[in-house]
Coordinates of C-alpha atoms and ligand atoms in Angstrom, one line a residue:
M45 CA 6.6 119.8 63.6
T46 CA 10.2 119.5 64.7
K47 CA 12.4 121.1 67.4
S48 CA 15.0 122.8 65.3
P49 CA 18.4 124.2 66.5
T50 CA 18.0 127.3 64.4
H51 CA 15.9 130.5 64.3
H52 CA 16.3 130.8 60.5
K53 CA 12.5 131.1 59.7
K54 CA 12.9 130.3 56.0
L55 CA 15.0 127.2 56.7
I56 CA 12.5 125.9 59.3
A57 CA 9.6 126.5 57.0
W58 CA 11.2 124.8 54.1
V59 CA 12.2 121.7 56.2
N60 CA 8.7 121.4 57.5
K61 CA 7.2 121.8 54.0
M62 CA 9.5 119.1 52.6
A63 CA 8.7 116.9 55.6
R64 CA 4.9 117.2 54.9
M65 CA 5.6 116.0 51.4
C66 CA 8.0 113.1 52.2
Q67 CA 6.3 112.1 55.5
P68 CA 9.4 110.9 57.5
E69 CA 8.8 109.3 60.8
E70 CA 11.3 111.6 62.5
I71 CA 13.6 114.6 61.7
V72 CA 17.2 114.6 62.9
W73 CA 19.5 117.7 62.5
I74 CA 23.1 116.9 61.9
D75 CA 25.4 118.7 64.3
G76 CA 28.8 117.5 63.1
S77 CA 29.7 115.9 66.4
V78 CA 31.8 112.8 66.7
E79 CA 29.1 111.2 69.0
Q80 CA 26.3 111.7 66.4
K81 CA 28.6 110.3 63.6
R82 CA 29.4 107.2 65.7
K83 CA 25.7 106.7 66.4
L84 CA 24.8 106.9 62.7
E85 CA 27.6 104.5 61.8
E86 CA 26.3 102.0 64.4
E87 CA 22.7 102.4 63.0
A88 CA 24.0 102.0 59.4
V89 CA 25.8 98.8 60.3
A90 CA 22.8 97.5 62.2
G91 CA 20.6 98.3 59.2
G92 CA 23.0 96.7 56.7
E93 CA 23.9 100.0 54.8
L94 CA 27.5 99.7 56.0
I95 CA 29.8 96.8 56.6
P96 CA 32.5 97.6 59.1
L97 CA 36.0 96.6 57.8
N98 CA 38.8 95.0 59.8
Q99 CA 39.4 97.7 62.4
D100 CA 43.0 96.8 62.9
L101 CA 43.9 96.8 59.2
Q102 CA 41.5 99.5 58.0
P103 CA 40.4 101.5 61.0
D104 CA 37.3 103.6 61.0
S105 CA 36.4 102.3 57.5
F106 CA 33.3 100.8 56.0
L107 CA 32.0 99.2 52.8
H108 CA 28.7 100.1 51.1
R109 CA 27.0 98.4 48.2
T110 CA 24.6 100.2 45.9
S111 CA 22.0 98.5 43.9
P112 CA 23.5 97.1 40.6
D113 CA 21.7 99.7 38.4
D114 CA 22.7 102.6 40.5
V115 CA 26.5 102.7 40.1
A116 CA 27.2 106.0 38.2
R117 CA 25.8 109.4 37.4
T118 CA 22.7 109.1 35.3
E119 CA 23.2 112.0 32.8
H120 CA 20.0 111.2 30.9
L121 CA 18.0 111.6 34.1
T122 CA 19.7 114.9 35.0
F123 CA 17.9 118.1 34.1
I124 CA 18.5 121.8 34.3
C125 CA 15.0 123.3 35.0
T126 CA 15.1 127.0 33.9
K127 CA 11.9 128.9 32.9
K128 CA 13.3 129.2 29.3
K129 CA 14.8 126.2 27.5
H130 CA 17.4 128.5 25.9
D131 CA 18.9 129.3 29.3
A132 CA 19.8 125.6 29.8
G133 CA 21.3 125.5 26.3
P134 CA 21.9 122.6 23.9
N135 CA 24.4 121.1 26.3
N136 CA 21.7 120.2 29.0
N137 CA 18.6 118.1 29.3
W138 CA 15.8 120.6 30.1
M139 CA 12.5 120.5 31.8
S140 CA 10.3 123.4 32.8
P141 CA 10.4 124.0 36.6
Q142 CA 6.6 123.5 36.8
S143 CA 6.6 120.1 35.1
A144 CA 9.8 119.0 36.9
Y145 CA 8.4 119.8 40.3
R146 CA 5.1 118.1 39.4
K147 CA 6.8 114.9 38.2
A148 CA 9.2 114.7 41.2
R149 CA 6.5 115.5 43.8
I150 CA 4.7 112.4 42.8
I151 CA 7.8 110.3 43.6
F152 CA 8.7 112.3 46.8
K153 CA 5.2 112.0 48.2
G154 CA 5.4 109.7 51.2
A155 CA 8.9 108.5 50.1
M156 CA 10.4 108.8 53.6
K157 CA 7.6 106.9 55.4
G158 CA 9.1 104.9 58.2
R159 CA 12.4 106.6 57.7
V160 CA 14.3 109.4 59.3
M161 CA 14.8 112.7 57.5
Y162 CA 18.3 114.0 58.2
V163 CA 18.9 117.8 57.9
I164 CA 22.5 118.4 56.9
P165 CA 23.7 122.1 57.0
F166 CA 26.9 122.1 55.0
S167 CA 29.4 124.6 53.7
M168 CA 31.2 124.3 50.4
G169 CA 34.5 126.0 51.2
P170 CA 35.8 127.0 54.6
V171 CA 33.0 128.1 56.9
G172 CA 32.8 131.9 56.7
S173 CA 35.1 132.4 53.7
P174 CA 33.9 134.9 51.1
F175 CA 34.3 132.2 48.5
S176 CA 32.0 129.7 50.3
K177 CA 28.4 128.8 49.8
I178 CA 26.0 127.1 52.2
G179 CA 23.6 124.4 51.4
V180 CA 21.2 122.3 53.4
E181 CA 20.6 118.8 52.3
L182 CA 17.5 116.8 53.5
T183 CA 18.0 113.0 53.0
D184 CA 16.7 109.7 54.1
S185 CA 20.0 108.0 53.6
R186 CA 22.5 107.5 56.5
Y187 CA 25.1 106.7 53.8
V188 CA 24.6 110.2 52.3
V189 CA 24.9 111.8 55.8
L190 CA 28.2 110.0 56.5
N191 CA 29.6 110.8 53.1
M192 CA 28.6 114.4 53.4
L193 CA 30.4 114.6 56.7
I194 CA 33.5 113.7 54.8
M195 CA 33.0 115.6 51.6
T196 CA 31.9 118.9 53.2
R197 CA 32.1 121.0 56.4
A198 CA 28.8 120.1 58.0
G199 CA 27.0 120.8 61.2
E200 CA 26.4 123.4 63.9
A201 CA 29.2 125.8 62.8
V202 CA 27.4 126.1 59.4
L203 CA 24.0 126.7 61.0
K204 CA 25.6 129.5 63.0
Q205 CA 27.0 131.0 59.9
L206 CA 23.5 130.9 58.3
G207 CA 22.3 133.1 61.1
V208 CA 18.6 133.9 60.8
D209 CA 18.3 134.9 57.2
E210 CA 21.4 134.0 55.1
E211 CA 20.9 132.5 51.7
F212 CA 21.4 128.7 51.2
T213 CA 20.9 126.1 48.4
K214 CA 17.8 123.9 49.2
C215 CA 18.9 120.3 48.5
L216 CA 16.3 117.6 48.8
H217 CA 17.2 113.9 48.4
S218 CA 15.3 110.7 48.9
K219 CA 16.3 107.2 48.0
A220 CA 12.6 106.5 47.5
Q221 CA 12.4 103.0 46.0
L222 CA 15.9 103.3 44.3
D223 CA 14.0 102.7 41.1
I224 CA 15.8 103.7 37.9
N225 CA 12.4 104.4 36.4
K226 CA 11.5 106.8 39.1
R227 CA 14.9 108.5 39.3
L228 CA 15.4 112.3 38.6
I229 CA 18.3 114.6 39.3
L230 CA 16.7 118.1 39.0
H231 CA 18.4 121.5 39.2
F232 CA 16.4 124.7 39.6
P233 CA 19.1 127.4 39.3
Q234 CA 16.5 130.2 39.5
D235 CA 15.2 128.8 42.8
N236 CA 18.7 127.8 44.2
T237 CA 17.2 124.4 44.6
I238 CA 18.2 120.8 43.9
W239 CA 15.8 117.8 44.0
S240 CA 17.3 114.3 43.6
V241 CA 15.2 111.2 43.9
G242 CA 15.5 107.4 43.3
S243 CA 19.3 107.1 43.5
G244 CA 21.9 106.2 46.1
Y245 CA 25.0 106.8 44.0
G246 CA 27.4 109.5 45.2
G247 CA 27.4 111.8 42.1
N248 CA 23.6 111.8 42.1
V249 CA 23.1 112.2 45.9
L250 CA 26.0 114.0 47.6
L251 CA 24.3 117.2 46.5
G252 CA 27.2 119.4 47.5
K253 CA 29.4 118.0 44.8
K254 CA 28.4 118.0 41.1
C255 CA 24.9 119.4 41.7
L256 CA 25.8 122.4 43.9
S257 CA 29.5 123.0 43.4
L258 CA 29.3 122.8 39.6
R259 CA 25.8 123.0 38.1
I260 CA 24.2 125.5 40.5
A261 CA 27.5 127.2 41.4
S262 CA 28.4 127.8 37.7
Y263 CA 25.0 129.5 37.3
I264 CA 25.5 131.7 40.4
A265 CA 29.2 132.3 39.5
R266 CA 28.3 133.9 36.2
R267 CA 25.9 136.3 38.0
E268 CA 28.4 137.1 40.7
R269 CA 31.4 137.2 38.4
W270 CA 33.5 134.3 39.6
M271 CA 34.1 130.8 38.1
A272 CA 33.0 127.3 39.2
E273 CA 35.2 124.8 37.4
H274 CA 35.7 121.0 37.1
M275 CA 39.4 121.4 37.9
L276 CA 42.0 120.0 40.3
I277 CA 44.2 122.5 42.1
M278 CA 47.8 121.6 42.9
G279 CA 50.7 123.5 44.4
V280 CA 54.1 122.9 42.8
E281 CA 56.9 123.8 45.2
E282 CA 59.8 124.9 43.1
P283 CA 63.5 124.5 44.0
N284 CA 63.6 128.1 45.4
G285 CA 60.9 127.2 47.9
Q286 CA 58.1 129.2 46.1
I287 CA 54.9 127.4 45.6
K288 CA 53.1 128.0 42.3
Y289 CA 49.5 126.9 41.9
V290 CA 48.0 125.2 38.8
A291 CA 44.3 124.5 38.1
A292 CA 43.7 121.8 35.6
A293 CA 40.5 120.5 33.8
F294 CA 40.4 117.0 32.4
P295 CA 37.4 114.8 31.4
S296 CA 36.7 111.7 33.5
A297 CA 39.2 108.9 33.4
C298 CA 42.1 111.2 32.4
G299 CA 43.9 111.0 35.8
K300 CA 42.9 114.3 37.6
T301 CA 43.2 112.7 41.0
N302 CA 46.6 111.1 40.3
L303 CA 48.0 114.3 38.9
A304 CA 46.8 116.4 41.9
M305 CA 49.0 114.4 44.3
L306 CA 51.8 113.1 42.1
I307 CA 55.1 112.1 43.5
P308 CA 58.1 113.8 41.8
P309 CA 60.5 111.5 40.0
E310 CA 63.9 111.1 41.7
G311 CA 65.7 113.7 39.6
L312 CA 63.1 116.4 40.1
K313 CA 62.7 115.6 43.8
K314 CA 66.5 116.1 44.2
K315 CA 66.2 119.4 42.4
G316 CA 63.8 120.4 45.2
Y317 CA 60.3 119.9 43.7
R318 CA 57.4 118.9 46.0
I319 CA 53.6 118.7 45.3
W320 CA 50.9 120.2 47.5
T321 CA 47.3 118.9 46.9
V322 CA 44.6 121.5 47.2
G323 CA 41.8 119.6 45.4
D324 CA 41.2 116.8 42.8
D325 CA 37.8 117.7 41.3
I326 CA 36.4 121.2 41.7
S327 CA 37.8 124.7 41.8
W328 CA 36.0 127.9 42.6
M329 CA 38.0 130.9 41.5
R330 CA 37.6 134.7 41.8
V331 CA 39.6 137.8 40.9
D332 CA 41.0 139.3 44.1
T333 CA 42.1 142.9 44.8
D334 CA 45.6 142.2 43.4
G335 CA 44.0 141.4 40.0
A336 CA 45.1 137.8 40.1
L337 CA 42.8 134.7 40.0
W338 CA 42.5 133.0 43.4
A339 CA 41.0 129.5 43.9
I340 CA 39.6 127.3 46.6
N341 CA 38.6 123.7 46.6
P342 CA 35.0 123.8 48.0
E343 CA 35.2 120.1 49.1
A344 CA 36.7 118.6 52.2
G345 CA 37.1 115.1 50.9
F346 CA 38.0 112.9 47.9
F347 CA 35.3 110.8 46.1
G348 CA 37.8 108.8 44.0
V349 CA 37.7 105.9 41.7
A350 CA 39.1 102.8 43.3
P351 CA 40.1 100.5 40.4
G352 CA 43.7 101.2 39.2
T353 CA 44.6 103.0 42.4
N354 CA 47.9 101.5 43.6
S355 CA 51.4 102.5 44.9
K356 CA 52.6 103.1 41.3
S357 CA 49.7 105.1 40.0
N358 CA 49.1 107.0 43.3
A359 CA 51.1 106.2 46.4
N360 CA 49.7 109.3 48.2
M361 CA 46.1 108.0 47.7
V362 CA 47.1 104.5 48.9
E363 CA 48.3 106.2 52.1
T364 CA 45.2 108.4 52.3
I365 CA 42.6 105.6 52.3
K366 CA 44.2 103.5 55.0
K367 CA 41.7 104.8 57.5
N368 CA 38.5 106.8 57.9
T369 CA 37.3 105.7 54.5
I370 CA 33.9 104.7 53.1
F371 CA 34.3 102.3 50.2
T372 CA 31.5 101.8 47.7
N373 CA 31.1 98.7 45.4
V374 CA 34.6 97.2 45.9
L375 CA 35.4 93.6 46.7
L376 CA 35.4 92.4 50.4
K377 CA 38.2 90.0 51.3
P378 CA 37.8 87.2 53.9
D379 CA 40.1 89.1 56.3
G380 CA 37.7 92.1 56.3
T381 CA 39.8 94.3 54.1
V382 CA 38.9 95.5 50.6
W383 CA 40.3 95.0 47.1
W384 CA 39.7 96.2 43.5
E385 CA 41.2 95.4 40.1
G386 CA 44.5 97.1 39.8
A387 CA 45.1 97.3 43.6
D388 CA 48.5 96.6 45.2
G389 CA 49.4 93.0 46.2
E390 CA 48.1 89.7 44.9
V391 CA 44.7 89.1 43.5
P392 CA 42.7 87.5 46.4
R393 CA 41.8 83.9 45.9
Q394 CA 38.3 84.6 47.0
G395 CA 36.0 87.3 48.3
I396 CA 32.6 88.9 48.0
D397 CA 32.2 91.0 44.9
W398 CA 30.5 94.4 44.6
R399 CA 27.1 92.7 44.0
G400 CA 27.5 90.8 47.3
E401 CA 28.1 87.5 45.6
A402 CA 30.9 84.9 46.2
W403 CA 33.8 85.7 43.9
E404 CA 37.0 84.1 42.8
P405 CA 39.5 85.1 40.0
G406 CA 38.9 83.8 36.5
R407 CA 35.1 83.6 36.9
A408 CA 33.1 84.5 33.7
D409 CA 29.5 85.4 33.2
T410 CA 27.1 83.6 30.9
N411 CA 28.5 85.7 28.0
G412 CA 32.1 84.6 28.8
K413 CA 32.9 88.1 30.2
P414 CA 35.1 88.1 33.3
V415 CA 33.2 88.9 36.5
L416 CA 34.9 91.8 38.2
G417 CA 35.4 91.9 42.0
A418 CA 34.9 95.7 42.1
H419 CA 32.7 97.7 39.9
P420 CA 34.8 99.8 37.4
N421 CA 33.3 102.9 39.0
S422 CA 33.7 101.7 42.6
R423 CA 34.7 104.6 44.9
F424 CA 36.2 105.7 48.1
T425 CA 35.2 108.7 50.2
V426 CA 38.0 110.0 52.5
P427 CA 38.9 113.3 54.1
I428 CA 41.6 115.3 52.3
A429 CA 43.3 115.9 55.6
N430 CA 44.4 112.2 55.4
C431 CA 46.5 112.9 52.3
P432 CA 50.3 113.1 52.9
S433 CA 50.5 115.9 50.3
A434 CA 47.4 117.9 51.5
S435 CA 48.1 121.6 51.2
F436 CA 48.5 123.6 54.4
R437 CA 46.5 126.3 52.7
L438 CA 43.3 124.2 52.5
E439 CA 41.5 126.1 55.2
Q440 CA 42.7 129.6 54.1
H441 CA 39.7 131.8 53.3
H442 CA 41.3 133.4 50.3
G443 CA 42.6 130.2 48.7
V444 CA 45.6 130.1 46.5
P445 CA 46.7 132.3 43.5
I446 CA 46.6 130.5 40.2
S447 CA 49.6 130.9 37.8
A448 CA 48.5 128.4 35.1
I449 CA 45.3 126.9 33.8
V450 CA 45.8 123.6 32.1
F451 CA 43.3 121.8 29.9
G452 CA 43.8 118.2 28.8
G453 CA 42.2 115.3 27.1
R454 CA 42.9 111.8 26.0
R455 CA 44.1 111.9 22.4
A456 CA 46.0 109.0 20.8
H457 CA 47.0 111.4 17.9
L458 CA 46.7 115.0 17.1
A459 CA 47.5 116.9 20.4
P460 CA 51.2 117.3 21.4
I461 CA 52.2 116.6 25.0
V462 CA 51.9 120.3 25.8
Y463 CA 51.3 123.6 24.1
E464 CA 50.6 127.1 25.3
S465 CA 48.0 129.5 24.1
F466 CA 49.0 132.8 22.6
N467 CA 46.8 134.7 25.0
W468 CA 43.6 134.4 27.2
Q469 CA 41.1 134.5 24.3
H470 CA 43.0 131.8 22.4
G471 CA 43.2 129.8 25.6
V472 CA 39.4 130.0 26.0
F473 CA 39.1 128.8 22.4
I474 CA 41.4 125.8 23.3
G475 CA 39.2 125.0 26.3
S476 CA 36.0 125.3 24.3
A477 CA 37.4 122.9 21.7
M478 CA 38.5 120.3 24.2
A479 CA 37.8 116.6 23.4
S480 CA 38.7 113.2 24.7
E481 CA 38.7 109.7 23.2
L482 CA 36.6 106.9 24.5
T483 CA 38.6 104.1 26.0
A484 CA 38.0 100.3 25.6
A485 CA 36.4 100.5 29.0
Q486 CA 33.7 102.8 27.9
V487 CA 30.6 102.2 25.8
G488 CA 31.0 103.5 22.2
K489 CA 33.4 103.2 19.4
L490 CA 37.0 102.9 20.3
G491 CA 38.9 106.1 19.5
Q492 CA 35.6 108.0 19.1
V493 CA 36.1 111.6 20.1
R494 CA 33.7 113.3 22.5
R495 CA 33.8 117.0 22.8
D496 CA 33.9 118.2 26.4
P497 CA 34.6 121.9 26.7
M498 CA 36.6 122.7 29.8
A499 CA 35.6 119.2 31.0
M500 CA 32.3 120.9 31.9
L501 CA 29.8 119.4 29.4
P502 CA 27.9 117.3 32.0
F503 CA 28.3 120.0 34.7
C504 CA 27.6 123.4 33.3
G505 CA 24.3 124.6 34.8
Y506 CA 23.4 126.9 31.9
N507 CA 23.9 127.5 28.2
M508 CA 27.5 126.7 27.4
A509 CA 27.7 129.5 24.8
H510 CA 27.0 132.0 27.7
Y511 CA 29.6 130.1 29.7
F512 CA 32.2 130.7 27.0
R513 CA 31.2 134.4 27.0
H514 CA 31.7 134.4 30.8
W515 CA 35.2 132.9 30.4
L516 CA 36.1 135.7 27.9
D517 CA 34.7 138.4 30.3
M518 CA 36.5 137.0 33.3
G519 CA 39.8 137.3 31.4
K520 CA 39.2 141.0 31.0
R521 CA 38.7 141.4 34.7
M522 CA 42.1 140.1 35.6
A523 CA 45.1 142.4 35.7
K524 CA 47.3 139.2 36.1
Q525 CA 45.8 136.5 33.9
P526 CA 47.0 133.0 34.5
R527 CA 48.6 131.5 31.3
I528 CA 46.6 128.8 29.6
F529 CA 48.0 125.5 28.4
H530 CA 46.9 122.2 26.9
V531 CA 48.4 118.8 27.7
N532 CA 47.9 115.3 26.4
W533 CA 49.6 112.4 28.3
F534 CA 48.0 109.8 26.1
R535 CA 49.6 110.0 22.6
T536 CA 50.4 106.5 21.3
D537 CA 52.8 105.0 18.7
P538 CA 51.4 103.1 15.6
H539 CA 51.1 100.0 17.8
G540 CA 48.8 101.8 20.3
K541 CA 51.5 102.0 23.0
F542 CA 51.7 105.1 25.1
L543 CA 54.7 107.3 24.1
W544 CA 54.8 109.0 27.5
P545 CA 55.1 107.2 30.9
G546 CA 52.8 109.6 32.7
F547 CA 52.2 109.7 36.4
G548 CA 55.1 111.4 38.3
E549 CA 56.9 112.1 35.1
N550 CA 54.1 114.6 34.2
L551 CA 55.9 117.0 36.6
R552 CA 58.6 117.4 33.8
I553 CA 55.9 119.1 31.7
L554 CA 54.5 121.1 34.6
E555 CA 58.1 122.4 35.2
W556 CA 58.1 123.8 31.7
I557 CA 54.7 125.3 32.2
L558 CA 55.7 127.1 35.3
D559 CA 59.1 128.1 33.9
R560 CA 57.0 129.8 31.1
C561 CA 54.8 131.5 33.7
N562 CA 57.9 132.7 35.6
N563 CA 59.5 133.9 32.3
K564 CA 62.4 131.6 33.0
I565 CA 62.5 130.1 29.6
E566 CA 63.9 132.0 26.6
G567 CA 61.5 131.5 23.7
A568 CA 59.4 128.6 22.5
V569 CA 58.5 127.2 19.1
E570 CA 55.7 129.2 17.6
T571 CA 53.3 126.8 15.7
P572 CA 49.8 127.3 14.3
I573 CA 48.2 125.8 17.4
G574 CA 50.3 127.7 20.0
F575 CA 53.7 127.7 21.6
L576 CA 55.5 124.4 22.0
P577 CA 58.6 123.7 24.1
K578 CA 61.9 123.3 22.4
A579 CA 62.8 119.7 23.1
G580 CA 65.9 120.7 25.1
D581 CA 63.7 122.7 27.5
I582 CA 62.0 119.7 29.0
D583 CA 64.3 118.2 31.8
M584 CA 64.6 114.5 30.9
T585 CA 67.3 113.7 33.5
G586 CA 66.7 110.1 34.7
L587 CA 64.0 109.3 32.2
D588 CA 65.1 106.9 29.5
L589 CA 62.8 107.3 26.5
P590 CA 63.6 105.7 23.2
H591 CA 65.4 108.0 20.8
G592 CA 63.1 110.5 19.1
T593 CA 60.1 110.0 21.4
L594 CA 60.0 113.5 22.8
E595 CA 60.2 114.9 19.3
K596 CA 57.2 112.7 18.3
L597 CA 55.3 114.0 21.4
L598 CA 56.0 117.5 20.2
T599 CA 55.0 117.2 16.5
I600 CA 51.8 118.5 15.0
N601 CA 50.3 117.5 11.8
N602 CA 48.5 120.3 10.0
E603 CA 46.3 117.9 7.9
E604 CA 45.0 116.2 11.1
W605 CA 44.3 119.5 12.7
L606 CA 42.4 120.8 9.7
E607 CA 40.2 117.6 10.0
E608 CA 39.8 118.4 13.7
L609 CA 38.6 121.9 12.8
K610 CA 35.7 120.5 10.9
K611 CA 34.5 118.7 14.0
I612 CA 35.0 121.8 16.1
K613 CA 32.9 123.7 13.6
E614 CA 30.1 121.2 13.9
F615 CA 30.2 121.4 17.6
F616 CA 30.2 125.2 17.7
K617 CA 27.3 125.4 15.2
Q618 CA 24.8 124.0 17.7
F619 CA 25.1 127.1 19.7
K620 CA 23.9 129.2 16.8
K621 CA 24.1 133.0 17.3
D622 CA 25.0 132.6 21.0
L623 CA 28.5 131.4 20.4
P624 CA 30.8 134.4 21.1
E625 CA 32.1 135.9 17.9
E626 CA 35.6 135.8 19.4
L627 CA 35.6 132.0 19.3
W628 CA 34.7 132.0 15.6
R629 CA 37.5 134.5 15.0
E630 CA 40.0 132.2 16.8
Y631 CA 38.7 129.3 14.7
E632 CA 39.2 131.2 11.5
S633 CA 42.7 132.4 12.4
L634 CA 43.7 128.9 13.4
K635 CA 42.4 127.6 10.1
E636 CA 44.4 130.3 8.3
R637 CA 47.6 129.5 10.2
L638 CA 47.2 125.8 9.4
E639 CA 46.6 126.3 5.7
K640 CA 49.6 128.6 5.3
Ligands
LIG958 C1 33.1 112.7 38.0 C2 33.5 112.6 39.3 O1 32.2 111.9 37.5 O2 34.4 113.4 39.8 O3 33.6 113.5 37.2 O4 33.0 111.7 40.1
LIG959 MN1 34.8 115.0 38.4

């Protein structure tokens, strides 16, 4: 049916089978060449999928608009399709593979008529690294192809790596009619397969990202004894020139991307600190022969949230997205550059908003709500290589050794700015009990707490109770376990004002974390929830906080924690007998310590 550049029989057979179902007009294999990329860009511009930006001010960059009801991940349409419901767990929507394939087949049938089916061989992780996994995505969207060329290593080198019989994840995507009523994001971990139909939004369609690198990878990782986590990876260069690596998990909208590339405040910069960004979203980690935990970022690009990105919140990202960037759902200015709420510079006097309509500041909709220029979840896709703080170890096949694992959430009260677990098992308990508060920008009651263990709730491809067990087991396999910490940048005063300035200042807390890992700090305050810093051990040079603020950030209230424990218990109970006994034991000992 198609002339293919590979002798991988299974791959060819699968491509042909999917093509028979989707009925594209043509099949095009993505080779990763600049010429092919340019041609696709030209076609996308001609077809209206991409708008070229001002090539002098934002070279090699484009704007894309999705349909207005296709702007975010659709968790209620996302399913884990294992034979047994129990394997998907109470944390996932479940469908049987048989019924999922049947439902989706109806939508996929003839969905690519009159369109091209692109075949994208891609590698998550450096091509050929023992960490890496290969996927092949079939899609009828040029936007997807161009984004995948940024987010992954794609093309001929990957096909070569696949050889004639290597394993790969079968990823099928079609925009179909972009109809939310005919949208499904299906994962078949037992078939190493992903089917996504009816959406054009990144998180639903760049199948290497959440679908493969987290949901499918977490399932494979458990079997193969490694870890696929929703974590940034950053290198902190210490004054002695050594670089220590930290992996950190935070739920959405808690500033993972900003933390991964923070700029040290003056005092710490002078001391000799510098940050190296390895990744902002996903970490694949395995125990190496030295008994330590090593990590790679399987991605090659950032798919970041635009609103709020500016020189104060993230100067490195502002630099990164000056070129080679695909923007999605931001505002287009008359000079052919883009803008979003919270961007640098003045608010433009006019523009075309993310829906493609004329926009000016101060406009309100029929309900009196301000009309935004950019969608709150508008995005940019850009190569990591553009980032001034990009780590020089990004392409290293063995990744980087992890000294500390950091969990975090948005808690106005309760959690102190930082605390350290007593040991690995206690750290796993802390991760499993993670939670974050909804902000005014989100649907739901302000301050309402949503539990999000290890920030993996929407991304764990199997029963989360088994995932907790896997975390406990992994700890036992490490001769040199990373230490586990919890941070909270979001504690507020009684007027709702943040106590901690955040951003670059967060390095002061990371410094304490790494000093603990390096055994450079004599002692810490032992509390019921874990070890807290002595206030004098956080370097506050150059940061003028009102008297007593740091002490407030380091207090814990036993009554509040006992209330929190009740919620943790409710959350744990849904896993019934599957929840590891060790986590109940941690729960009970914490309760005892708090009641003392
Ligand atoms: C997310 C993302 O939704 O990284 O977590 O896009
Ligand atoms: Mn994410």
